[in-house]
mmCIF file of C-alpha atoms and ligand atoms in Angstrom:
data_model
loop_
_atom_site.group_PDB
_atom_site.id
_atom_site.type_symbol
_atom_site.label_atom_id
_atom_site.label_comp_id
_atom_site.label_asym_id
_atom_site.label_seq_id
_atom_site.Cartn_x
_atom_site.Cartn_y
_atom_site.Cartn_z
ATOM 1 C CA MET A 5 -140.365 -51.036 8.066
ATOM 2 C CA ASN A 6 -140.657 -48.443 10.827
ATOM 3 C CA SER A 7 -144.133 -46.901 10.845
ATOM 4 C CA ASN A 8 -143.541 -45.165 14.191
ATOM 5 C CA LEU A 9 -141.926 -42.061 12.833
ATOM 6 C CA PRO A 10 -142.410 -38.819 14.792
ATOM 7 C CA PRO A 11 -144.836 -36.247 13.324
ATOM 8 C CA LEU A 12 -143.526 -34.288 10.371
ATOM 9 C CA PRO A 13 -141.735 -31.243 11.896
ATOM 10 C CA LEU A 14 -143.633 -28.204 10.598
ATOM 11 C CA THR A 15 -143.214 -24.536 11.523
ATOM 12 C CA ASP A 16 -146.367 -22.468 11.011
ATOM 13 C CA GLY A 17 -147.551 -25.245 8.723
ATOM 14 C CA CYS A 18 -144.378 -25.089 6.573
ATOM 15 C CA LEU A 19 -141.547 -27.575 6.161
ATOM 16 C CA LEU A 20 -138.186 -25.928 6.880
ATOM 17 C CA ILE A 21 -135.242 -27.507 5.150
ATOM 18 C CA ASP A 22 -131.540 -26.687 5.239
ATOM 19 C CA ASN A 23 -128.332 -27.915 3.689
ATOM 20 C CA SER A 24 -127.485 -30.335 6.495
ATOM 21 C CA MET A 25 -130.844 -32.069 6.032
ATOM 22 C CA LEU A 26 -130.310 -32.395 2.269
ATOM 23 C CA GLU A 27 -126.747 -33.597 2.703
ATOM 24 C CA GLY A 28 -127.848 -36.158 5.292
ATOM 25 C CA LEU A 29 -130.595 -37.416 3.009
ATOM 26 C CA VAL A 30 -128.189 -37.936 0.114
ATOM 27 C CA THR A 31 -125.508 -39.521 2.294
ATOM 28 C CA CYS A 32 -127.910 -41.886 4.037
ATOM 29 C CA PRO A 33 -131.677 -41.330 4.609
ATOM 30 C CA SER A 34 -131.363 -42.770 8.131
ATOM 31 C CA ILE A 35 -129.201 -39.781 9.087
ATOM 32 C CA THR A 36 -132.113 -37.480 8.252
ATOM 33 C CA GLU A 37 -134.541 -39.654 10.174
ATOM 34 C CA PHE A 38 -132.371 -39.640 13.313
ATOM 35 C CA SER A 39 -131.268 -35.999 13.222
ATOM 36 C CA LYS A 40 -134.335 -34.223 11.833
ATOM 37 C CA LEU A 41 -137.316 -36.387 12.747
ATOM 38 C CA HIS A 42 -136.149 -37.848 16.059
ATOM 39 C CA THR A 43 -133.981 -34.707 16.556
ATOM 40 C CA ARG A 44 -131.169 -36.725 18.162
ATOM 41 C CA ILE A 45 -127.431 -36.161 17.642
ATOM 42 C CA GLY A 46 -124.330 -37.634 19.275
ATOM 43 C CA ALA A 47 -123.948 -36.490 22.894
ATOM 44 C CA ALA A 48 -120.142 -36.547 22.799
ATOM 45 C CA THR A 49 -118.600 -33.137 22.164
ATOM 46 C CA LYS A 50 -116.966 -32.941 18.784
ATOM 47 C CA PRO A 51 -113.795 -30.843 18.946
ATOM 48 C CA SER A 52 -114.033 -30.217 15.193
ATOM 49 C CA LEU A 53 -117.544 -28.727 15.525
ATOM 50 C CA ASP A 54 -116.631 -26.601 18.542
ATOM 51 C CA PHE A 55 -113.524 -25.388 16.779
ATOM 52 C CA GLY A 56 -115.515 -24.457 13.673
ATOM 53 C CA THR A 57 -118.048 -22.593 15.838
ATOM 54 C CA ILE A 58 -115.486 -20.423 17.582
ATOM 55 C CA ILE A 59 -113.509 -19.643 14.422
ATOM 56 C CA HIS A 60 -116.792 -18.543 12.787
ATOM 57 C CA ALA A 61 -117.532 -16.321 15.805
ATOM 58 C CA ALA A 62 -114.039 -14.790 15.685
ATOM 59 C CA LEU A 63 -114.386 -14.049 11.975
ATOM 60 C CA GLU A 64 -117.837 -12.576 12.527
ATOM 61 C CA TYR A 65 -116.297 -10.220 15.090
ATOM 62 C CA ARG A 66 -113.547 -9.274 12.641
ATOM 63 C CA TYR A 67 -115.740 -8.469 9.671
ATOM 64 C CA LYS A 68 -118.446 -6.709 11.686
ATOM 65 C CA ASN A 69 -115.904 -4.491 13.412
ATOM 66 C CA ALA A 70 -112.869 -4.092 11.161
ATOM 67 C CA LYS A 71 -114.979 -4.594 8.022
ATOM 68 C CA ASP A 72 -112.597 -5.064 5.070
ATOM 69 C CA LYS A 73 -109.753 -3.104 6.732
ATOM 70 C CA PRO A 74 -106.839 -4.434 8.818
ATOM 71 C CA MET A 75 -107.741 -4.983 12.467
ATOM 72 C CA THR A 76 -106.652 -2.557 15.181
ATOM 73 C CA ALA A 77 -104.743 -3.737 18.264
ATOM 74 C CA THR A 78 -107.913 -3.299 20.355
ATOM 75 C CA GLN A 79 -109.966 -5.365 17.939
ATOM 76 C CA ILE A 80 -107.338 -8.120 17.927
ATOM 77 C CA ALA A 81 -107.432 -8.197 21.735
ATOM 78 C CA GLU A 82 -111.253 -8.330 21.795
ATOM 79 C CA GLN A 83 -111.294 -11.080 19.205
ATOM 80 C CA GLY A 84 -108.822 -13.063 21.308
ATOM 81 C CA GLN A 85 -111.031 -12.578 24.361
ATOM 82 C CA ILE A 86 -114.005 -14.083 22.493
ATOM 83 C CA ILE A 87 -111.895 -17.186 21.845
ATOM 84 C CA THR A 88 -110.618 -17.412 25.425
ATOM 85 C CA ASP A 89 -114.137 -17.030 26.864
ATOM 86 C CA PHE A 90 -115.424 -19.765 24.563
ATOM 87 C CA PHE A 91 -112.841 -22.303 25.702
ATOM 88 C CA ASP A 92 -113.412 -21.379 29.351
ATOM 89 C CA LYS A 93 -117.020 -22.460 28.841
ATOM 90 C CA ASN A 94 -116.195 -25.373 26.510
ATOM 91 C CA PRO A 95 -112.964 -26.965 27.739
ATOM 92 C CA VAL A 96 -111.317 -29.649 25.593
ATOM 93 C CA ASP A 97 -109.353 -32.775 26.534
ATOM 94 C CA GLU A 98 -105.745 -32.381 27.550
ATOM 95 C CA PHE A 99 -104.481 -34.093 24.378
ATOM 96 C CA GLU A 100 -106.799 -32.311 21.946
ATOM 97 C CA HIS A 101 -104.728 -29.978 19.767
ATOM 98 C CA ARG A 102 -107.765 -27.844 18.844
ATOM 99 C CA ASN A 103 -107.569 -25.980 22.137
ATOM 100 C CA VAL A 104 -107.587 -22.302 23.054
ATOM 101 C CA ASN A 105 -103.928 -21.741 22.129
ATOM 102 C CA PHE A 106 -104.373 -23.366 18.754
ATOM 103 C CA ALA A 107 -107.522 -21.307 18.055
ATOM 104 C CA LEU A 108 -105.626 -18.114 18.917
ATOM 105 C CA GLU A 109 -102.762 -19.217 16.660
ATOM 106 C CA VAL A 110 -105.123 -20.005 13.776
ATOM 107 C CA ILE A 111 -106.940 -16.695 14.015
ATOM 108 C CA ASN A 112 -103.687 -14.720 14.356
ATOM 109 C CA ARG A 113 -102.313 -16.490 11.287
ATOM 110 C CA TYR A 114 -105.566 -15.821 9.439
ATOM 111 C CA ASN A 115 -105.490 -12.113 10.344
ATOM 112 C CA ARG A 116 -101.931 -11.851 9.073
ATOM 113 C CA ARG A 117 -102.552 -13.912 5.939
ATOM 114 C CA TRP A 118 -105.594 -11.836 4.962
ATOM 115 C CA GLN A 119 -104.655 -8.581 6.644
ATOM 116 C CA VAL A 120 -105.833 -6.469 3.713
ATOM 117 C CA GLU A 121 -108.945 -7.853 2.073
ATOM 118 C CA PRO A 122 -109.415 -7.663 -1.697
ATOM 119 C CA PHE A 123 -113.179 -7.167 -1.323
ATOM 120 C CA ASN A 124 -115.677 -4.716 0.162
ATOM 121 C CA VAL A 125 -118.147 -5.897 2.793
ATOM 122 C CA LEU A 126 -121.831 -5.200 2.104
ATOM 123 C CA ILE A 127 -123.919 -3.002 4.361
ATOM 124 C CA ASP A 128 -127.592 -3.795 4.998
ATOM 125 C CA THR A 129 -130.502 -1.349 5.159
ATOM 126 C CA LYS A 130 -129.866 -0.802 8.887
ATOM 127 C CA GLY A 131 -126.255 0.211 8.273
ATOM 128 C CA GLN A 132 -124.857 -3.108 9.601
ATOM 129 C CA VAL A 133 -122.210 -5.256 7.919
ATOM 130 C CA MET A 134 -123.836 -8.274 6.294
ATOM 131 C CA CYS A 135 -122.170 -11.171 8.079
ATOM 132 C CA GLU A 136 -123.617 -14.458 9.395
ATOM 133 C CA VAL A 137 -126.898 -13.563 7.672
ATOM 134 C CA PRO A 138 -129.781 -15.982 8.425
ATOM 135 C CA LEU A 139 -132.160 -16.527 5.508
ATOM 136 C CA ALA A 140 -135.507 -18.289 5.142
ATOM 137 C CA ILE A 141 -136.760 -18.280 1.550
ATOM 138 C CA GLU A 142 -139.857 -19.952 0.145
ATOM 139 C CA LEU A 143 -138.639 -22.712 -2.141
ATOM 140 C CA PHE A 144 -141.811 -24.239 -3.587
ATOM 141 C CA THR A 145 -145.158 -25.736 -2.676
ATOM 142 C CA THR A 146 -145.471 -29.469 -2.997
ATOM 143 C CA GLN A 147 -148.183 -32.010 -2.245
ATOM 144 C CA TYR A 148 -148.254 -33.932 0.989
ATOM 145 C CA ASN A 149 -151.209 -36.046 2.131
ATOM 146 C CA SER A 150 -153.145 -34.624 -0.842
ATOM 147 C CA SER A 151 -152.711 -31.100 0.538
ATOM 148 C CA PRO A 152 -150.359 -28.296 -0.463
ATOM 149 C CA LEU A 153 -147.250 -28.021 1.704
ATOM 150 C CA LYS A 154 -145.039 -24.921 1.581
ATOM 151 C CA VAL A 155 -141.310 -25.672 1.770
ATOM 152 C CA ILE A 156 -138.879 -23.034 3.076
ATOM 153 C CA PHE A 157 -135.148 -23.168 2.413
ATOM 154 C CA THR A 158 -133.136 -21.889 5.389
ATOM 155 C CA GLY A 159 -129.454 -21.173 5.809
ATOM 156 C CA LYS A 160 -126.888 -18.781 7.161
ATOM 157 C CA ILE A 161 -124.566 -16.895 4.825
ATOM 158 C CA ASP A 162 -121.139 -16.242 6.299
ATOM 159 C CA LEU A 163 -120.054 -13.193 4.334
ATOM 160 C CA PRO A 164 -121.570 -11.754 1.155
ATOM 161 C CA VAL A 165 -119.155 -9.208 -0.357
ATOM 162 C CA GLU A 166 -118.440 -7.162 -3.442
ATOM 163 C CA TRP A 167 -115.286 -8.527 -5.040
ATOM 164 C CA ASP A 168 -114.058 -7.013 -8.316
ATOM 165 C CA SER A 169 -117.519 -5.394 -8.640
ATOM 166 C CA LYS A 170 -119.158 -8.833 -8.380
ATOM 167 C CA ILE A 171 -121.411 -10.006 -5.568
ATOM 168 C CA THR A 172 -119.593 -13.003 -4.122
ATOM 169 C CA ILE A 173 -120.744 -15.257 -1.293
ATOM 170 C CA ILE A 174 -117.870 -16.207 1.007
ATOM 171 C CA ASP A 175 -118.210 -19.354 3.091
ATOM 172 C CA ASN A 176 -115.717 -20.024 5.881
ATOM 173 C CA LYS A 177 -114.732 -23.671 6.075
ATOM 174 C CA THR A 178 -112.574 -25.002 8.860
ATOM 175 C CA SER A 179 -111.023 -28.309 7.880
ATOM 176 C CA SER A 180 -108.043 -30.496 8.579
ATOM 177 C CA MET A 181 -107.804 -30.831 4.777
ATOM 178 C CA PHE A 182 -106.852 -34.510 4.968
ATOM 179 C CA PHE A 183 -105.361 -34.735 1.491
ATOM 180 C CA GLY A 184 -103.928 -31.237 1.181
ATOM 181 C CA PRO A 185 -105.262 -27.771 0.324
ATOM 182 C CA GLN A 186 -105.738 -28.311 -3.406
ATOM 183 C CA ARG A 187 -107.692 -31.553 -2.972
ATOM 184 C CA PHE A 188 -109.827 -29.798 -0.329
ATOM 185 C CA LEU A 189 -110.716 -26.989 -2.732
ATOM 186 C CA ASP A 190 -111.344 -29.423 -5.600
ATOM 187 C CA GLU A 191 -113.845 -31.335 -3.430
ATOM 188 C CA GLN A 192 -115.536 -28.248 -2.025
ATOM 189 C CA ARG A 193 -116.155 -26.433 -5.296
ATOM 190 C CA TRP A 194 -118.711 -29.096 -6.301
ATOM 191 C CA SER A 195 -120.773 -28.706 -3.144
ATOM 192 C CA ASN A 196 -124.358 -27.618 -3.704
ATOM 193 C CA GLN A 197 -124.279 -25.935 -0.304
ATOM 194 C CA TYR A 198 -122.648 -22.834 -1.810
ATOM 195 C CA ARG A 199 -125.032 -22.701 -4.752
ATOM 196 C CA GLY A 200 -127.930 -22.887 -2.301
ATOM 197 C CA TYR A 201 -126.611 -19.839 -0.445
ATOM 198 C CA CYS A 202 -126.148 -17.962 -3.733
ATOM 199 C CA TRP A 203 -129.726 -18.821 -4.759
ATOM 200 C CA ALA A 204 -131.143 -17.740 -1.392
ATOM 201 C CA PHE A 205 -129.157 -14.480 -1.343
ATOM 202 C CA GLU A 206 -130.426 -13.575 -4.795
ATOM 203 C CA LYS A 207 -134.024 -14.268 -3.750
ATOM 204 C CA ALA A 208 -133.641 -12.270 -0.516
ATOM 205 C CA THR A 209 -131.975 -9.207 -2.014
ATOM 206 C CA GLY A 210 -132.871 -9.213 -5.719
ATOM 207 C CA LYS A 211 -129.125 -8.840 -6.489
ATOM 208 C CA THR A 212 -127.363 -11.163 -8.901
ATOM 209 C CA VAL A 213 -124.674 -13.310 -7.314
ATOM 210 C CA GLU A 214 -121.771 -13.892 -9.664
ATOM 211 C CA ALA A 215 -119.444 -16.079 -7.631
ATOM 212 C CA PHE A 216 -118.851 -17.911 -4.391
ATOM 213 C CA CYS A 217 -115.601 -18.173 -2.486
ATOM 214 C CA ILE A 218 -114.500 -21.052 -0.289
ATOM 215 C CA ASN A 219 -112.435 -19.595 2.521
ATOM 216 C CA GLY A 220 -110.465 -22.627 3.747
ATOM 217 C CA ILE A 221 -109.021 -22.420 7.254
ATOM 218 C CA CYS A 222 -106.736 -25.254 8.268
ATOM 219 C CA THR A 223 -107.338 -26.976 11.600
ATOM 220 C CA LYS A 224 -104.539 -29.495 11.206
ATOM 221 C CA GLN A 225 -101.618 -29.311 13.572
ATOM 222 C CA PRO A 226 -98.554 -28.046 11.676
ATOM 223 C CA PRO A 227 -95.490 -30.316 11.541
ATOM 224 C CA MET A 228 -92.701 -29.545 14.017
ATOM 225 C CA LYS A 229 -90.318 -28.349 11.313
ATOM 226 C CA PRO A 230 -92.067 -27.801 8.003
ATOM 227 C CA LYS A 231 -89.614 -27.879 5.084
ATOM 228 C CA GLN A 232 -90.811 -24.558 3.726
ATOM 229 C CA GLY A 233 -90.740 -22.849 7.159
ATOM 230 C CA ILE A 234 -93.678 -22.316 9.494
ATOM 231 C CA ASP A 235 -94.898 -19.004 8.026
ATOM 232 C CA GLN A 236 -94.996 -20.416 4.525
ATOM 233 C CA TRP A 237 -96.713 -23.585 5.816
ATOM 234 C CA TRP A 238 -99.562 -21.576 7.298
ATOM 235 C CA ASN A 239 -99.878 -19.453 4.166
ATOM 236 C CA GLU A 240 -100.192 -22.573 2.027
ATOM 237 C CA TRP A 241 -102.885 -24.082 4.272
ATOM 238 C CA MET A 242 -105.052 -20.939 4.478
ATOM 239 C CA VAL A 243 -106.597 -21.196 1.047
ATOM 240 C CA ARG A 244 -109.269 -19.432 -0.930
ATOM 241 C CA ASP A 245 -110.915 -20.385 -4.173
ATOM 242 C CA ILE A 246 -113.416 -18.327 -6.163
ATOM 243 C CA VAL A 247 -115.910 -20.194 -8.324
ATOM 244 C CA HIS A 248 -117.460 -18.024 -11.035
ATOM 245 C CA LEU A 249 -121.064 -19.011 -11.616
ATOM 246 C CA ALA A 250 -121.068 -17.739 -15.215
ATOM 247 C CA LEU A 251 -119.056 -20.867 -16.043
ATOM 248 C CA THR A 252 -122.149 -22.966 -15.225
ATOM 249 C CA PRO A 253 -125.050 -20.797 -16.440
ATOM 250 C CA ASP A 254 -127.646 -23.459 -15.551
ATOM 251 C CA TRP A 255 -126.663 -23.473 -11.869
ATOM 252 C CA ARG A 256 -129.915 -21.940 -10.560
ATOM 253 C CA LYS A 257 -132.167 -24.413 -12.340
ATOM 254 C CA GLU A 258 -129.916 -27.346 -11.506
ATOM 255 C CA TRP A 259 -129.790 -26.464 -7.811
ATOM 256 C CA PHE A 260 -133.531 -25.788 -7.659
ATOM 257 C CA ASP A 261 -134.505 -28.989 -9.500
ATOM 258 C CA SER A 262 -132.131 -31.124 -7.411
ATOM 259 C CA THR A 263 -133.322 -29.591 -4.161
ATOM 260 C CA THR A 264 -137.064 -29.818 -4.839
ATOM 261 C CA MET A 265 -136.588 -33.398 -6.033
ATOM 262 C CA LEU A 266 -134.816 -34.228 -2.776
ATOM 263 C CA VAL A 267 -137.626 -32.689 -0.726
ATOM 264 C CA ASP A 268 -140.146 -34.847 -2.586
ATOM 265 C CA GLN A 269 -137.897 -37.847 -1.947
ATOM 266 C CA PHE A 270 -137.843 -36.988 1.770
ATOM 267 C CA LEU A 271 -141.655 -36.857 1.837
ATOM 268 C CA TRP A 272 -141.846 -40.119 -0.105
ATOM 269 C CA TYR A 273 -139.673 -41.868 2.494
ATOM 270 C CA TYR A 274 -141.832 -40.300 5.184
ATOM 271 C CA GLU A 275 -145.083 -41.521 3.623
ATOM 272 C CA LYS A 276 -143.562 -44.997 3.286
ATOM 273 C CA GLY A 277 -142.633 -44.795 6.976
ATOM 274 C CA TYR A 278 -139.043 -45.860 6.314
ATOM 275 C CA PHE A 279 -135.734 -44.045 5.889
ATOM 276 C CA PRO A 280 -133.416 -46.831 4.735
ATOM 277 C CA PRO A 281 -129.828 -47.080 6.048
ATOM 278 C CA LEU A 282 -128.370 -46.597 2.590
ATOM 279 C CA GLY A 283 -125.018 -45.526 4.049
ATOM 280 C CA LYS A 284 -124.333 -49.252 4.252
ATOM 281 C CA PHE A 285 -124.266 -49.292 0.438
ATOM 282 C CA THR A 286 -122.016 -46.257 0.096
ATOM 283 C CA ARG A 287 -119.717 -46.960 3.060
ATOM 284 C CA ALA A 288 -120.776 -43.616 4.581
ATOM 285 C CA CYS A 289 -120.838 -45.332 7.975
ATOM 286 C CA GLU A 290 -117.051 -45.090 8.237
ATOM 287 C CA ASN A 291 -116.403 -41.882 6.289
ATOM 288 C CA TYR A 292 -114.571 -38.980 7.910
ATOM 289 C CA GLY A 293 -114.003 -40.591 11.278
ATOM 290 C CA GLY A 294 -117.298 -42.479 11.258
ATOM 291 C CA CYS A 295 -121.002 -41.650 11.248
ATOM 292 C CA GLN A 296 -122.348 -40.572 14.639
ATOM 293 C CA TYR A 297 -125.182 -43.119 14.335
ATOM 294 C CA ARG A 298 -123.063 -46.266 14.143
ATOM 295 C CA ASP A 299 -124.102 -47.194 17.687
ATOM 296 C CA VAL A 300 -127.724 -47.142 16.501
ATOM 297 C CA CYS A 301 -127.331 -48.883 13.168
ATOM 298 C CA SER A 302 -125.154 -51.658 14.578
ATOM 299 C CA GLN A 303 -128.152 -52.784 16.668
ATOM 300 C CA PRO A 304 -131.160 -54.811 15.491
ATOM 301 C CA PRO A 305 -133.963 -52.515 14.224
ATOM 302 C CA GLU A 306 -136.186 -53.120 17.295
ATOM 303 C CA LYS A 307 -133.445 -51.793 19.620
ATOM 304 C CA ARG A 308 -132.579 -48.656 17.651
ATOM 305 C CA THR A 309 -135.136 -46.251 19.138
ATOM 306 C CA GLU A 310 -134.013 -47.181 22.640
ATOM 307 C CA ILE A 311 -130.358 -46.487 21.782
ATOM 308 C CA LEU A 312 -131.259 -43.239 20.065
ATOM 309 C CA ASN A 313 -133.157 -42.042 23.122
ATOM 310 C CA GLY A 314 -130.393 -43.165 25.498
ATOM 311 C CA PHE A 315 -127.414 -41.324 26.958
ATOM 312 C CA LEU A 316 -125.280 -41.620 23.814
ATOM 313 C CA TYR A 317 -127.455 -39.054 22.066
ATOM 314 C CA LYS A 318 -128.925 -35.660 22.915
ATOM 315 C CA GLN A 319 -131.557 -33.286 21.555
ATOM 316 C CA ASN A 320 -130.619 -31.639 18.257
ATOM 317 C CA THR A 321 -131.343 -27.940 18.759
ATOM 318 C CA TRP A 322 -129.235 -26.680 15.852
ATOM 319 C CA SER A 323 -130.866 -24.384 13.320
ATOM 320 C CA PRO A 324 -129.293 -22.057 10.767
ATOM 321 C CA LEU A 325 -131.789 -19.407 11.902
ATOM 322 C CA HIS A 326 -130.198 -18.818 15.323
HETATM 323 S S1 SF4 B 19 -124.254 -45.534 10.568
HETATM 324 FE FE1 SF4 B 19 -124.383 -45.865 8.358
HETATM 325 S S2 SF4 B 19 -126.438 -46.648 7.992
HETATM 326 FE FE2 SF4 B 19 -126.437 -45.696 10.026
HETATM 327 S S3 SF4 B 19 -127.115 -43.598 9.714
HETATM 328 FE FE3 SF4 B 19 -124.892 -43.593 9.620
HETATM 329 S S4 SF4 B 19 -124.408 -43.821 7.468
HETATM 330 FE FE4 SF4 B 19 -126.534 -44.442 7.733
#
């Protein structure tokens, strides 16, 4: 047992939670302990994360400026400059394919694939396009140390739109889609992350969300000579899938009950003073290229704090609110 956990991270007396915390808790409670309580994450740059960040920024530029219309030549040039500037500040290894040229190729392919959008962007009360919208919504009040504790659900919504007269939450997902586009979409559509964004958007705006859309953007290097030709290859790996929430009418209650239960589970682990390394039961340690905390968990428990505070890890400053 580890009774030397850091203080519970509270903001104005409230516990802020987000999807990454919930996902970490379900995958392996130790991930939540290391990333949220000790606020330590792997120090090595992750090309996949950097690549996702810049593609999100490029899409934000597109939808805030071109809205749902095709981009102008000036906008395309400015979008490209955002990408070039990012890689100047965040260079990648010589052999990393997710470099500046690949990012420019991906975004050019994306702009061509989805040149004319089938939806209308939403405009907020200040006349701005709703894009990369940070949200912090009160989830519930639970009991902690025999006192009430307010829990706030936080997140950032990529692009809420009106699609066929239905409010639809679009989430941009960069992925190498290991097992192909269809398998990627089949896996993603179950994710509670999207339902959480739909729930939060409804609470923030009072509008009913009727669907979410996974906007899959491939980060895998194309083959040298794809059988179907390079243009068709890119088209097949830039995929979208709309999930209509009316098909699962209980989604709000199910998401809310699951999420509040998980928060109580988090606090239960915290009160016990122990976030067990359950990833060793589920083989999460080796999933998707390996958990970033393997260097910690491979050590005896008494050495783990030292490793976590060492050069292999850095401060976790990520928040969906900025
Ligand atoms: S290495 Fe395994 S046990 Fe350790 S935090 Fe990651 S998933 Fe959990």
